[in-house]
Amino acid sequence: MIVQLNPALPIITPKGEAYAHFLIDYGMEEHLLWVCFINETGECWTFRNPQIRLKPNETFNRLKTSNIE
């Protein structure tokens, strides 16, 4: 199943800051796949759940991100 995220989510990836635009779900035995566009380069990459974090946001009291795999 593919889901378009509206609005796109600002995230941190191993390639830098990005926006996640789509989510791919292959079922219970697999990680969710996040289709993202890297802010700096415009490249499109797909990352597994453990590879991404939401960007910090003081409004939602999300002040720090943990390490990325």
Short mmCIF file of C-alpha atoms in Angstrom, two decimals:
data_model
loop_
_atom_site.label_atom_id
_atom_site.label_comp_id
_atom_site.label_asym_id
_atom_site.label_seq_id
_atom_site.Cartn_x
_atom_site.Cartn_y
_atom_site.Cartn_z
CA MET A 1 0.00 0.00 0.00
CA ILE A 2 1.25 3.51 -0.83
CA VAL A 3 0.01 6.53 1.13
CA GLN A 4 0.64 10.15 0.15
CA LEU A 5 1.45 12.25 3.22
CA ASN A 6 -0.44 15.53 3.22
CA PRO A 7 1.23 17.62 4.46
CA ALA A 8 4.72 16.22 3.87
CA LEU A 9 6.66 15.54 7.10
CA PRO A 10 9.97 17.29 7.83
CA ILE A 11 12.48 14.61 8.80
CA ILE A 12 16.17 13.96 9.34
CA THR A 13 17.76 11.17 7.28
CA PRO A 14 21.28 9.77 6.86
CA LYS A 15 21.50 12.00 3.74
CA GLY A 16 20.43 15.18 5.59
CA GLU A 17 17.19 17.06 6.18
CA ALA A 18 14.29 16.07 3.94
CA TYR A 19 10.54 15.98 3.52
CA ALA A 20 8.73 12.64 3.48
CA HIS A 21 6.02 12.66 0.80
CA PHE A 22 4.98 9.00 0.57
CA LEU A 23 4.83 5.97 2.82
CA ILE A 24 5.06 2.41 1.44
CA ASP A 25 3.76 -0.45 3.58
CA TYR A 26 4.59 -4.00 2.44
CA GLY A 27 2.97 -5.63 5.49
CA MET A 28 3.67 -6.80 9.02
CA GLU A 29 7.01 -8.49 8.31
CA GLU A 30 8.67 -5.41 6.75
CA HIS A 31 9.73 -1.92 7.79
CA LEU A 32 7.67 0.97 6.49
CA LEU A 33 9.48 2.72 3.63
CA TRP A 34 9.53 6.52 3.60
CA VAL A 35 9.89 8.21 0.20
CA CYS A 36 11.73 11.47 0.82
CA PHE A 37 13.17 14.40 -1.09
CA ILE A 38 16.46 15.71 0.33
CA ASN A 39 16.31 19.48 0.92
CA GLU A 40 19.88 20.26 -0.14
CA THR A 41 20.08 18.22 -3.33
CA GLY A 42 16.47 17.54 -4.37
CA GLU A 43 17.30 13.83 -4.65
CA CYS A 44 14.59 11.27 -4.01
CA TRP A 45 15.52 8.50 -1.56
CA THR A 46 13.62 5.77 0.26
CA PHE A 47 14.48 5.05 3.90
CA ARG A 48 13.41 2.35 6.37
CA ASN A 49 11.83 3.28 9.73
CA PRO A 50 15.04 3.02 11.82
CA GLN A 51 16.85 5.38 9.42
CA ILE A 52 14.72 8.49 9.92
CA ARG A 53 13.65 10.86 12.70
CA LEU A 54 11.16 13.71 12.78
CA LYS A 55 12.80 17.12 12.95
CA PRO A 56 12.76 18.85 16.35
CA ASN A 57 9.75 21.09 16.94
CA GLU A 58 9.35 23.20 20.09
CA THR A 59 5.60 23.61 19.55
CA PHE A 60 5.13 19.85 19.96
CA ASN A 61 7.81 19.61 22.69
CA ARG A 62 10.00 17.48 20.39
CA LEU A 63 13.29 19.13 21.27
CA LYS A 64 15.89 16.51 20.34
CA THR A 65 16.32 13.69 17.87
CA SER A 66 17.99 10.42 18.76
CA ASN A 67 20.81 8.87 16.78
CA ILE A 68 20.03 7.49 13.36
CA GLU A 69 21.08 3.98 12.37
#
